[in-house]
Short mmCIF file of C-alpha atoms and ligand atoms in Angstrom, two decimals:
data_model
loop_
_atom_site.label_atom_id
_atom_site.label_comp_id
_atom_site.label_asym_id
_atom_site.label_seq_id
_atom_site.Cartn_x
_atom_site.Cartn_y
_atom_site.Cartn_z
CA UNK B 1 133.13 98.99 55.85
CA UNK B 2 134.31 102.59 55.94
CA UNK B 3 134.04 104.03 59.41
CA UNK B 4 131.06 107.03 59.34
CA UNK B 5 131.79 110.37 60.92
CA UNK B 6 129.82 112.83 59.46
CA UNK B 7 126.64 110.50 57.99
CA UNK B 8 126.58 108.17 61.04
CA UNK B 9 123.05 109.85 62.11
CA UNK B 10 122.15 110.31 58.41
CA UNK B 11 119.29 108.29 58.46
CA UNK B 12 117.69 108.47 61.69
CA UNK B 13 114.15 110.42 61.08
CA UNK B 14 114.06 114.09 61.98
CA UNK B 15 117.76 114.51 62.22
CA UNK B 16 117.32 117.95 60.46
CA UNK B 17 115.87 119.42 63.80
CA UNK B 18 117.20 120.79 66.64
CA UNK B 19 115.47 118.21 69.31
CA UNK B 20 116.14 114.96 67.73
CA UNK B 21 119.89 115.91 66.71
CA UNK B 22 120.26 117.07 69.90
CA UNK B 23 118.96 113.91 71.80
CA UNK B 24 121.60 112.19 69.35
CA UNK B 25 124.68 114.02 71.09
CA UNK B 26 124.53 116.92 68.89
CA UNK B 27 126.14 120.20 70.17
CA UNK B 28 127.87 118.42 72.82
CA UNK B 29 131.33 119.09 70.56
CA UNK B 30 130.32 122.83 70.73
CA UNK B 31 129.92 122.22 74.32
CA UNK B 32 133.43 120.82 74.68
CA UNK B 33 135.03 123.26 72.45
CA UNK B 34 133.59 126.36 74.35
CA UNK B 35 135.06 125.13 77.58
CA UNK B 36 138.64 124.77 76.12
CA UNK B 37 141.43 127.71 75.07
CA UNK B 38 140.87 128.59 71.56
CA UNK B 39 144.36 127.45 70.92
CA UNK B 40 143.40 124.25 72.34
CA UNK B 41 140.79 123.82 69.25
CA UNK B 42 142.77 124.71 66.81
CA UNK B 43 145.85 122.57 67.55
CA UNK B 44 143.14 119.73 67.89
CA UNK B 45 141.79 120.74 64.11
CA UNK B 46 145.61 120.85 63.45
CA UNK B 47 146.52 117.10 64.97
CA UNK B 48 143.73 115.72 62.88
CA UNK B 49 144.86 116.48 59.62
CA UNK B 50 141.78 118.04 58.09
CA UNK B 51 142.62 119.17 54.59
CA UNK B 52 139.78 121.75 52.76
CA UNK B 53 137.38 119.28 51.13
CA UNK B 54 136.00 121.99 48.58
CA UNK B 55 138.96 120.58 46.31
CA UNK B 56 142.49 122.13 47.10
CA UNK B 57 142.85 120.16 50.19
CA UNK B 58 144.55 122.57 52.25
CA UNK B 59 145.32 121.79 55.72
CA UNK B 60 142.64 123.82 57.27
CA UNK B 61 144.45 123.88 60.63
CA UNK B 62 147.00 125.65 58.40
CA UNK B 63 144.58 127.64 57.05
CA UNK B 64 143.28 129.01 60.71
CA UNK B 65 146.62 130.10 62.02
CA UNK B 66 147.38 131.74 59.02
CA UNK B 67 144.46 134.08 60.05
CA UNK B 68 145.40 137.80 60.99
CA UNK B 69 144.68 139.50 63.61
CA UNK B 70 145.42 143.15 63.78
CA UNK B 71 143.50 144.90 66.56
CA UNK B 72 139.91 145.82 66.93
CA UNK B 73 139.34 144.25 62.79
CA UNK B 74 136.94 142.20 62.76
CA UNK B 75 137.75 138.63 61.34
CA UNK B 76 135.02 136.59 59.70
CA UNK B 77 133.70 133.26 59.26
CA UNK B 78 132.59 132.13 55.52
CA UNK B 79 131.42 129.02 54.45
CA UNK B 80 131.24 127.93 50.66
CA UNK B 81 128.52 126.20 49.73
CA UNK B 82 128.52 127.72 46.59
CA UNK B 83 128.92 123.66 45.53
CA UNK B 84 128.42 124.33 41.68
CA UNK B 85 131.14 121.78 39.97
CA UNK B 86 129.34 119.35 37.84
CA UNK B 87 129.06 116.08 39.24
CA UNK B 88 129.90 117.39 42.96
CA UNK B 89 126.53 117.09 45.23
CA UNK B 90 127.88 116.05 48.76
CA UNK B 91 127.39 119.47 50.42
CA UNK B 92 124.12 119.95 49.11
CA UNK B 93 123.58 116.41 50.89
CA UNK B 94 124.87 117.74 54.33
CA UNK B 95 122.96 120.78 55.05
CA UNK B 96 119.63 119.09 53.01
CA UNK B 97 119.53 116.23 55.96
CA UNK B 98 122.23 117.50 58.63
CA UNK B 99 122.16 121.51 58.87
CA UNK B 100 123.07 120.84 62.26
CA UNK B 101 126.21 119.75 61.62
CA UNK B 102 127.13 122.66 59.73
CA UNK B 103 125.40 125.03 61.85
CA UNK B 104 127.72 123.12 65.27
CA UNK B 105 130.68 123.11 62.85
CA UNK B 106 130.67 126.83 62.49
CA UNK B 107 130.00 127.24 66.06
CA UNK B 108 133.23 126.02 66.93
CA UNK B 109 135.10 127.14 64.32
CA UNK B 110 133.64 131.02 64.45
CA UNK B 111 134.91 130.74 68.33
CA UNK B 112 138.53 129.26 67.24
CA UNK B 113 138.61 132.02 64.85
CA UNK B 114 137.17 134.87 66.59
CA UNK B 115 134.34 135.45 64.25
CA UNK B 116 131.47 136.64 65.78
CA UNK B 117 129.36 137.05 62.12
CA UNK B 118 129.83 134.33 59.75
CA UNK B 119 128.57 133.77 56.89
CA UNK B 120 127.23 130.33 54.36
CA UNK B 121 127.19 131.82 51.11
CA UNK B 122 124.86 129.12 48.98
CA UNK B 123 124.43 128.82 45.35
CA UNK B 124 121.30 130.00 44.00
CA UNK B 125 120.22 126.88 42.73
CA UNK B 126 119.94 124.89 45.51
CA UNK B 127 116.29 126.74 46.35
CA UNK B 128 115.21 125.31 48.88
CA UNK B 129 118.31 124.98 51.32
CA UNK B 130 118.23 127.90 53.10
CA UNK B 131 114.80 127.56 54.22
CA UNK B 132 116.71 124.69 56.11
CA UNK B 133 119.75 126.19 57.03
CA UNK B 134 117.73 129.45 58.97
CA UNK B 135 115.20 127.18 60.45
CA UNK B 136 118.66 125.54 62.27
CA UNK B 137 119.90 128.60 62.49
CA UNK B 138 116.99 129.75 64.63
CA UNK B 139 116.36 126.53 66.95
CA UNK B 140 120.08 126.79 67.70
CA UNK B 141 119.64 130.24 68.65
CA UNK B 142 116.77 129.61 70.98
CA UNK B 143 118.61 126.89 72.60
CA UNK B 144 121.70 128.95 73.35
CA UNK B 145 123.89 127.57 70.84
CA UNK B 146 123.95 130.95 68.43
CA UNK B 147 123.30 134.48 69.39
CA UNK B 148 124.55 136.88 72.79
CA UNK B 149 126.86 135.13 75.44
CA UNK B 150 126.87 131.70 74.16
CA UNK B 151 127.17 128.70 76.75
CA UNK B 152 128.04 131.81 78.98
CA UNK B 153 131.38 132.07 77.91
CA UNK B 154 130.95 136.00 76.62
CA UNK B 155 131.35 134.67 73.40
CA UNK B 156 128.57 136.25 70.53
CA UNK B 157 128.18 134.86 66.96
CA UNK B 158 125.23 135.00 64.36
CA UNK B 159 124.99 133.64 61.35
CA UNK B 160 123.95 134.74 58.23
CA UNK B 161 122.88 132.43 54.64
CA UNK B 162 123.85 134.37 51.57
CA UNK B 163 121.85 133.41 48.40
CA UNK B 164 124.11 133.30 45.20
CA UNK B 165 122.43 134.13 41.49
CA UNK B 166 123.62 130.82 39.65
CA UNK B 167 127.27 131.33 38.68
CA UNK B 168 129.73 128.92 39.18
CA UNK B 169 132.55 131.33 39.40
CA UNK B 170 131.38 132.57 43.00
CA UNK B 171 132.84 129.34 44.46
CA UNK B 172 136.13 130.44 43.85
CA UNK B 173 136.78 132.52 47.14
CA UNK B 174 137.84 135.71 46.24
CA UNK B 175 134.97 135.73 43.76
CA UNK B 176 132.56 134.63 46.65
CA UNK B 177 133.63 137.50 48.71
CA UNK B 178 132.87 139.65 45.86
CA UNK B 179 129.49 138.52 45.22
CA UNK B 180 128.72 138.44 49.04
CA UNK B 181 129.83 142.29 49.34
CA UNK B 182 127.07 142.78 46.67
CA UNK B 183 129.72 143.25 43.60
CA UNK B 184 129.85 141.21 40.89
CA UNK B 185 132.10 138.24 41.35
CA UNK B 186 134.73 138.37 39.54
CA UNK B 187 138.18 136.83 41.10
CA UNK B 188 140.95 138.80 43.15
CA UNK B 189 144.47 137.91 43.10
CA UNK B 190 145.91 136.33 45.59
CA UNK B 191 148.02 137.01 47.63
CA UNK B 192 146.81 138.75 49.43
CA UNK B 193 144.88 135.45 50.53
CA UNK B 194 142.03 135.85 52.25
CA UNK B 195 143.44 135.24 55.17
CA UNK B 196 144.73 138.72 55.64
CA UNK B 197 142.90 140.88 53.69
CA UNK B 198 139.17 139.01 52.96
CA UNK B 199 135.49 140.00 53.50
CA UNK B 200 135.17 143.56 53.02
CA UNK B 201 139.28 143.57 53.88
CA UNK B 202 138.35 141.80 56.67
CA UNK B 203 140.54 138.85 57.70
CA UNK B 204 138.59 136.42 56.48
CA UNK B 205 138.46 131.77 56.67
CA UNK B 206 136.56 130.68 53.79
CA UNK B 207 136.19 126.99 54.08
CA UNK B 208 134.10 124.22 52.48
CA UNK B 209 130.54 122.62 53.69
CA UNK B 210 132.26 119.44 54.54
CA UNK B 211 135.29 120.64 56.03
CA UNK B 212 133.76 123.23 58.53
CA UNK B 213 131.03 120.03 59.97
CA UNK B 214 134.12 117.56 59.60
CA UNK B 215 135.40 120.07 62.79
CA UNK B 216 132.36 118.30 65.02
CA UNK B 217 134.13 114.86 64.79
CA UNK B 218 137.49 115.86 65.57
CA UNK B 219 136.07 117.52 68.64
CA UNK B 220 134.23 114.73 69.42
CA UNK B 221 136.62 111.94 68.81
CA UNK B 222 139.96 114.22 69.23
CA UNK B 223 142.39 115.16 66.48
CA UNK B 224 144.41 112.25 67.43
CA UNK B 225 141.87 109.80 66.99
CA UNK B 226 140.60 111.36 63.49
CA UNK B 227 144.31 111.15 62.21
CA UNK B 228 143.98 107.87 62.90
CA UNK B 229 141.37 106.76 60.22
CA UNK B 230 142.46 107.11 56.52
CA UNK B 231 146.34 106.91 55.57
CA UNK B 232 149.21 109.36 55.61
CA UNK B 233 147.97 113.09 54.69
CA UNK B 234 144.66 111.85 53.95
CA UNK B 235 143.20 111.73 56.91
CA UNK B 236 139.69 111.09 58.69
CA UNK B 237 136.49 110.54 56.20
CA UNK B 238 135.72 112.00 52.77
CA UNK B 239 132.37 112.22 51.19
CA UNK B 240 132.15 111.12 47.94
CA UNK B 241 129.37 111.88 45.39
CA UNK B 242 129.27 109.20 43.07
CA UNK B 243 127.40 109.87 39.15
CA UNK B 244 127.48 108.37 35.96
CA UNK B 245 127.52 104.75 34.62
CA UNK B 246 126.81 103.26 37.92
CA UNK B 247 124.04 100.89 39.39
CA UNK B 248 123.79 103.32 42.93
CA UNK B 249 124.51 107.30 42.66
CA UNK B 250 124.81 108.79 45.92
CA UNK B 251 126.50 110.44 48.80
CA UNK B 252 129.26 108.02 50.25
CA UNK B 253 131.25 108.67 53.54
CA UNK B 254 134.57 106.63 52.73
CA UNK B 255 137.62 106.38 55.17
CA UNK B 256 140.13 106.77 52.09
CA UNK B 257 141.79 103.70 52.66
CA UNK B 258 139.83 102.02 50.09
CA UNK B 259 140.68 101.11 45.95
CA UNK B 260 138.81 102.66 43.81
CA UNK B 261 138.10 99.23 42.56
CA UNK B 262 136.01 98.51 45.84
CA UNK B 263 134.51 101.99 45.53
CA UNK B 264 133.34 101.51 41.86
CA UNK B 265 132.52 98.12 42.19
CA UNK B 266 131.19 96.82 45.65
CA UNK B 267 127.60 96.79 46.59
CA UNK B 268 128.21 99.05 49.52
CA UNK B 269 129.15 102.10 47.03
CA UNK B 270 128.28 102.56 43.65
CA UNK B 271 127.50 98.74 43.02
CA UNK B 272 129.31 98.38 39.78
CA UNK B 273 128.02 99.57 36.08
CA UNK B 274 124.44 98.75 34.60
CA UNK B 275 124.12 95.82 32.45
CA UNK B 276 127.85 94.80 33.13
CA UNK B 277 129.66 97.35 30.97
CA UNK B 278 133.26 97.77 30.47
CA UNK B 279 134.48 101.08 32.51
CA UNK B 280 136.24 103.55 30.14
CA UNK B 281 137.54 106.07 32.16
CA UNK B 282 136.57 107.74 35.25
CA UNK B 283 137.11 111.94 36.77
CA UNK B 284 137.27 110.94 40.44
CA UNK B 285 137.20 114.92 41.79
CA UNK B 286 134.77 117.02 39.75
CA UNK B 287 134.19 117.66 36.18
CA UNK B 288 137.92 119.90 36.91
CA UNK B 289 140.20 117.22 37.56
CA UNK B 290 141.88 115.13 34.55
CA UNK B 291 139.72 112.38 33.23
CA UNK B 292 141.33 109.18 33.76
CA UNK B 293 141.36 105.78 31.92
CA UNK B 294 140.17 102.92 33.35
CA UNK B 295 143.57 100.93 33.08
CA UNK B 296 145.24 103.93 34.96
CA UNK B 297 142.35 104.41 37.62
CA UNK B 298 142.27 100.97 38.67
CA UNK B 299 146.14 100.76 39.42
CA UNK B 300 148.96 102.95 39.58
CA UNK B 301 151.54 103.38 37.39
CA UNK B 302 153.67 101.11 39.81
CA UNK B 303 151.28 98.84 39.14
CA UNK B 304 149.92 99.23 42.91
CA UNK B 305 146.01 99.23 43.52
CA UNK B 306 144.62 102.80 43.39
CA UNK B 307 143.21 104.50 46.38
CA UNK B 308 140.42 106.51 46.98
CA UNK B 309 142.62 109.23 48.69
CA UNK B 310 144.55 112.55 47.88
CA UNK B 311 148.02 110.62 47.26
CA UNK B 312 147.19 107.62 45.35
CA UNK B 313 144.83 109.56 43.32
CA UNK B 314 147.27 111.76 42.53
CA UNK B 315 149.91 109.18 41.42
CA UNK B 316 152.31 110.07 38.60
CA UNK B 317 151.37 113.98 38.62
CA UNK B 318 148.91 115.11 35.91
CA UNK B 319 150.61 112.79 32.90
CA UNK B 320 148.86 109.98 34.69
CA UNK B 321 147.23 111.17 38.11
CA UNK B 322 144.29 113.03 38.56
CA UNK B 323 142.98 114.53 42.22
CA UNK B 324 140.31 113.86 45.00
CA UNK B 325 139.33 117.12 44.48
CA UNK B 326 135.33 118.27 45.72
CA UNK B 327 134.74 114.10 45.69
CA UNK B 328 132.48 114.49 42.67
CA UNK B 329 133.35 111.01 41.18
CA UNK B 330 131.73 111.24 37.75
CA UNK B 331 132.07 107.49 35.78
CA UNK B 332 131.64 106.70 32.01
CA UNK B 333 131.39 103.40 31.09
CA UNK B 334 132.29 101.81 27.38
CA UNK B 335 129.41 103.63 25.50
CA UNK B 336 130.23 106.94 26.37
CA UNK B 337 132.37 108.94 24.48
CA UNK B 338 135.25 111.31 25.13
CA UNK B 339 135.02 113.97 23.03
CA UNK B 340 131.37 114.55 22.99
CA UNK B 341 131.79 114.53 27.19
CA UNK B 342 134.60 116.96 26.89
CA UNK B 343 133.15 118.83 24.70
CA UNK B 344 129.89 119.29 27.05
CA UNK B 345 131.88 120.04 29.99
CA UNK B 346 133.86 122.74 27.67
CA UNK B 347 130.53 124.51 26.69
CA UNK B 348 129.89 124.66 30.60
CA UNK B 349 133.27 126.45 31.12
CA UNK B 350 132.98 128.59 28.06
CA UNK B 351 129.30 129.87 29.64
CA UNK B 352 131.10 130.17 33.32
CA UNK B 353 134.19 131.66 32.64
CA UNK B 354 133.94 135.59 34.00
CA UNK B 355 135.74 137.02 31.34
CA UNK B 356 137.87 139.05 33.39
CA UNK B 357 141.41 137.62 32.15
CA UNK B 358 142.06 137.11 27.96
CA UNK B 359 143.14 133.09 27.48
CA UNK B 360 140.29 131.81 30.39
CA UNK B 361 137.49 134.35 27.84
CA UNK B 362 138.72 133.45 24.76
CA UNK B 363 140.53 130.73 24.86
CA UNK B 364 137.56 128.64 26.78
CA UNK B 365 135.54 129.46 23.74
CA UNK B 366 137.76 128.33 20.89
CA UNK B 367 137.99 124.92 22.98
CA UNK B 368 134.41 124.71 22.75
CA UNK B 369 134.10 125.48 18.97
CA UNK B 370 136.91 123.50 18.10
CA UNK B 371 135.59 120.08 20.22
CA UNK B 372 131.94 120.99 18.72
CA UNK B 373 133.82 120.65 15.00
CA UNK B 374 135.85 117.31 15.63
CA UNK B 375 132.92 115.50 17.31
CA UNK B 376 130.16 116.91 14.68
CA UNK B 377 132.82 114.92 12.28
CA UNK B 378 133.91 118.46 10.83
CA UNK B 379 137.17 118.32 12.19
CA UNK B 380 140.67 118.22 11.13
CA UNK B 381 143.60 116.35 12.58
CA UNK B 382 145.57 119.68 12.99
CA UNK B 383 142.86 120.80 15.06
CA UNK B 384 143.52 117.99 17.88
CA UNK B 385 147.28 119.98 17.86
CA UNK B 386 145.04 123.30 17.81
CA UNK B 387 142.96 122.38 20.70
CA UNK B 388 146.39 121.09 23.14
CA UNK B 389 148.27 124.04 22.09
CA UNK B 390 144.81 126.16 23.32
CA UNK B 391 144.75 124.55 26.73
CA UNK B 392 148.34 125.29 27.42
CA UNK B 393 147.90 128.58 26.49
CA UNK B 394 145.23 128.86 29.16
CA UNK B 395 146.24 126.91 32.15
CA UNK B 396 148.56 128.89 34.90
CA UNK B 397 147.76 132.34 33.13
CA UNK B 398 144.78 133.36 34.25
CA UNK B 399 143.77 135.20 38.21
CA UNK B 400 141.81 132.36 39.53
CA UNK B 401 141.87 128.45 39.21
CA UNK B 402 138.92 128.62 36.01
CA UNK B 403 141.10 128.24 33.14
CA UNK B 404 143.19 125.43 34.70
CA UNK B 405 139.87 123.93 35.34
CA UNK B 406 138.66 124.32 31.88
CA UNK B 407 142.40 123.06 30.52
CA UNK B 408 142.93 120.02 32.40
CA UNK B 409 139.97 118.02 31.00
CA UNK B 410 141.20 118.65 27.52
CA UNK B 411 144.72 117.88 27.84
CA UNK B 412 143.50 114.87 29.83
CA UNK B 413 141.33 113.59 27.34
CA UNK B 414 143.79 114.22 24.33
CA UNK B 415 146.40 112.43 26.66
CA UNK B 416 144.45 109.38 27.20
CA UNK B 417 141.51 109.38 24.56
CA UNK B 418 143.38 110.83 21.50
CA UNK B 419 142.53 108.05 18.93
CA UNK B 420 138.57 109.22 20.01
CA UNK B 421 139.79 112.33 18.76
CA UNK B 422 141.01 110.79 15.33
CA UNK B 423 138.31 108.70 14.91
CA UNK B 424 135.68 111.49 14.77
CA UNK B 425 137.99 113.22 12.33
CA UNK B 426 138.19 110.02 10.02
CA UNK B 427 134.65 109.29 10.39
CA UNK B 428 133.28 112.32 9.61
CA UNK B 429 130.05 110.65 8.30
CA UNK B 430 129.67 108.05 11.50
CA UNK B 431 130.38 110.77 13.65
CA UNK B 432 126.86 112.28 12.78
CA UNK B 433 124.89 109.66 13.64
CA UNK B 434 126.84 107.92 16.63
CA UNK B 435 129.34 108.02 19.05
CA UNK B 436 132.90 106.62 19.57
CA UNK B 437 132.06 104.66 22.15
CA UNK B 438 128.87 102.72 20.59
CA UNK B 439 131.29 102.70 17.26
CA UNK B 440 133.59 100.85 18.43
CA UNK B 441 133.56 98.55 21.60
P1 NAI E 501 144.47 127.26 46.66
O1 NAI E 501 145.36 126.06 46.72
O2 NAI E 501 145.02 128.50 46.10
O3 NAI E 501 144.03 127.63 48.14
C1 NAI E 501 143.44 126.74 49.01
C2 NAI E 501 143.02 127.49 50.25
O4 NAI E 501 144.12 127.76 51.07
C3 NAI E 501 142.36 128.84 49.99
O5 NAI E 501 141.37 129.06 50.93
C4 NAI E 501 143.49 129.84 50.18
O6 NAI E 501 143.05 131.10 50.55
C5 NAI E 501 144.29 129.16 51.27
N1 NAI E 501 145.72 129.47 51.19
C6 NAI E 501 146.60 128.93 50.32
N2 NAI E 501 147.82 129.44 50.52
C7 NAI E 501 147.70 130.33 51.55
C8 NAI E 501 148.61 131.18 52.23
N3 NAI E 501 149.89 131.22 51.91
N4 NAI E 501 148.13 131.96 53.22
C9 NAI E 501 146.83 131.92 53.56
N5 NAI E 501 145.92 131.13 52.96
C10 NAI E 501 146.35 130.34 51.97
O7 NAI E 501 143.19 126.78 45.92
P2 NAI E 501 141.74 127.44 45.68
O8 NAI E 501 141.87 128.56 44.73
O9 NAI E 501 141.00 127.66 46.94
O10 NAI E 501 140.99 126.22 45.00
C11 NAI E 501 141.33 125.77 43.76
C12 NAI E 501 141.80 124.35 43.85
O11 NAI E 501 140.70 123.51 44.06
C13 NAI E 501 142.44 123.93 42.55
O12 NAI E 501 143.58 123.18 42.83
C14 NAI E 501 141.37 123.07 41.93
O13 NAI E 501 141.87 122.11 41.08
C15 NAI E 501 140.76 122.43 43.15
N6 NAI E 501 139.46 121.89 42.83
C16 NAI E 501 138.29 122.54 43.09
C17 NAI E 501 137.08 121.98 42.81
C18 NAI E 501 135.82 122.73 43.11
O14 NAI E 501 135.01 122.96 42.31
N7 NAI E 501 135.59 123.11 44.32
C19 NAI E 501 137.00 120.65 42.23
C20 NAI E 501 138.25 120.07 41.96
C21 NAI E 501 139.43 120.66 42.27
#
């Protein structure tokens, strides 16, 4: 059983408020923190091992120290919670039941990083969040924990929830910044990161939901201990939001030393596929990350198991790998087919994509047309070679990470799933009425 960090009071009733997270040894990391040199903090967030859990996986210790700080700047605090990749709900999951934890997270971290206003910047969608969030926001203020003089160290922070207006593009950081300076958000290039030159040219830490509450732990336990739990880089606990072909969607804490055999298939995760389907293929980090077949997902190409971490999952580079990425573990079991899948996630880009750089506006679109032609059985073979030759136009050539994201599932799924491809374009009459995958296993 996978050791639980950050959902170990998940389920005790009332959690979300101040009194009863409190009475469960909440804030006393804050509390232990405040007492100790900043430095302190942040080489314990270093020992541990944290990587960003928004999908890069960035050692966030990293990350801090990179932080400048010139002389009477101010340096900010931002959290993303802009979580907005399809099939990626573990944030939403965090401040819904434990805004605590986010709210004692950013405690800590605001003081390690000299931020005395930060920010959670939340997508637009999820409605009813920060009604949550500023309700924690004020009990921790009225207990001390937020606000003038905190703990009586002479240390101020506030903190503020940003609403975002829908668009998936504001979770990319530099586009988040935008939007929260009331501009529209389109990307910035990097460098500079925002690091140096961030909110409002601010030196500025953007970090993820789950990375900024994963800080309570490692307070808590000590960076030692948390590098302890997982394997090699990965360290400490992931959370994993599981969708798809699967007998239990949900949030899962996992200590990333687990297959993603056990993951898929044990009762104490997803609990294996309805009605005792095959598994075709599986995109273990967010509708971004290369879609991966089920032959490749369940071992390596060593032949080794598979592991639910950043290393394993990675194994063989993008020919054969995929990533952890945001933990948005999307399955798709023998039914389901490839191209109409890709072809939904390639609308989604197509509609997200900001437009600011040529092959991510364009190019997104023609992916989209083209994948609506082959799977509508109107497609030719050349326009399989049409469609790779599109996404390699797009990846690495555009300002921000959206037109790798929209690439990578195509190439992926020509890579792996090319005879679905064919098969649509041979069938053009079949293709009307059904799918590849209820055509043919
Ligand atoms: P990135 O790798 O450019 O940066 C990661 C973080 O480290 C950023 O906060 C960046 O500012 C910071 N950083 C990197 N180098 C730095 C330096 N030299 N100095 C100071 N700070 C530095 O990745 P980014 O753009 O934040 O995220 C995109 C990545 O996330 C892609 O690899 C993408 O595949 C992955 N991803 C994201 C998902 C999502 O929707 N959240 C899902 C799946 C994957």
């Amino acid at each position: 059983m996978s050791k639980k960090l950050l959902l170990k009071n998940a389920h005790i009733e009332g959690i979300r408020y101040f009194e009863t997270y409190r009475k469960h040894g909440g804030y006393e990391a804050a509390e232990k923190a405040l007492k100790m040199t900043t430095d302190a903090v942040l080489e314990e967030v270093k020992t541990s091992g944290l990587r960003g859990r928004g999908g890069a996986g960035f050692p966030t210790g990293m990350k801090w120290s990179f932080l400048a700080k010139p002389e009477g700047v101010p340096r900010h605090l931002v959290v993303n919670a802009d979580e907005s990749e399809p099939g990626t709900f573990k944030d939403r999951y965090l401040m819904e039941f434990l805004p605590h934890l986010l709210i004692e997270g950013m405690l800590i971290s605001s003081f390690v990083l000299g931020s005395n206003v930060s920010y959670i910047y939340i997508r637009g969608e999820y409605s009813w969040i920060p009604d949550i969030l500023e309700e924690a926001i004020e009990e921790a203020k009225a207990a001390g924990f937020l606000g003038k003089n905190i703990l009586g160290t002479g240390f101020d922070c506030e903190i503020y929830v940003q609403r975002g207006a829908g668009a998936y593009i504001c979770g990319e950081e530099t586009a988040l910044l935008e939007s929260l300076e009331g501009k529209r958000g389109n990307p910035r290039l990097k460098p500079p990161f925002p690091a140096i030159k961030g909110l409002w040219e601010r030196p500025t830490v953007v970090n993820n939901v789950e990375t900024i509450a994963a800080v309570v732990p490692i307070i808590d336990i000590t960076g030692a201990e948390y590098a302890k739990i997982g394997v090699g880089r990965s360290t400490g606990t992931k959370l994993i939001s599981a969708c798809g072909n699967i007998n239990k969607p949900g949030v899962y804490e996992i200590d990333m030393t687990i297959t993603v055999e056990e993951f898929i298939y044990s009762d104490e995760y997803c609990g294996g596929i309805p009605h005792g389907k095959k598994l075709k293929a599986c995109i273990p980090g967010g509708s971004s990350v290369p879609i991966v077949p089920a032959n490749l997902l369940l071992k390596t190409i060593n032949g080794e198991p598979r592991y639910m971490n950043y290393e394993s999952l990675a194994d063989g580079g993008f020919a054969t790998g995929t990533m952890m990425g945001s933990g948005g573990f999307i399955v798709l079991d023998e039914d389901q087919c490839v191209v109409n899948h890709t072809m939904t996630l390639a609308r989604f880009y197509n509609h997200e994509s900001c437009g600011q750089c040529t092959p991510c506006r364009e190019g997104t679109g023609w992916m989209y047309k083209i994948l609506k032609k082959i799977e509508k059985g109107e497609g030719k073979m050349a326009d399989i070679d049409l469609l790779w030759d599109i996404q390699r136009k797009i990846e690495g050539n555009t300002i921000c990470p959206l037109g790798d994201a929209a690439a990578w599932p195509v190439a992926a799924a020509i890579r792996h799933f090319r005879d679905e491809f064919e098969w649509h374009v041979n069938n053009p009459e079949l293709s009307q009425t059904q799918n590849y995958g209820l055509a043919n296993y």
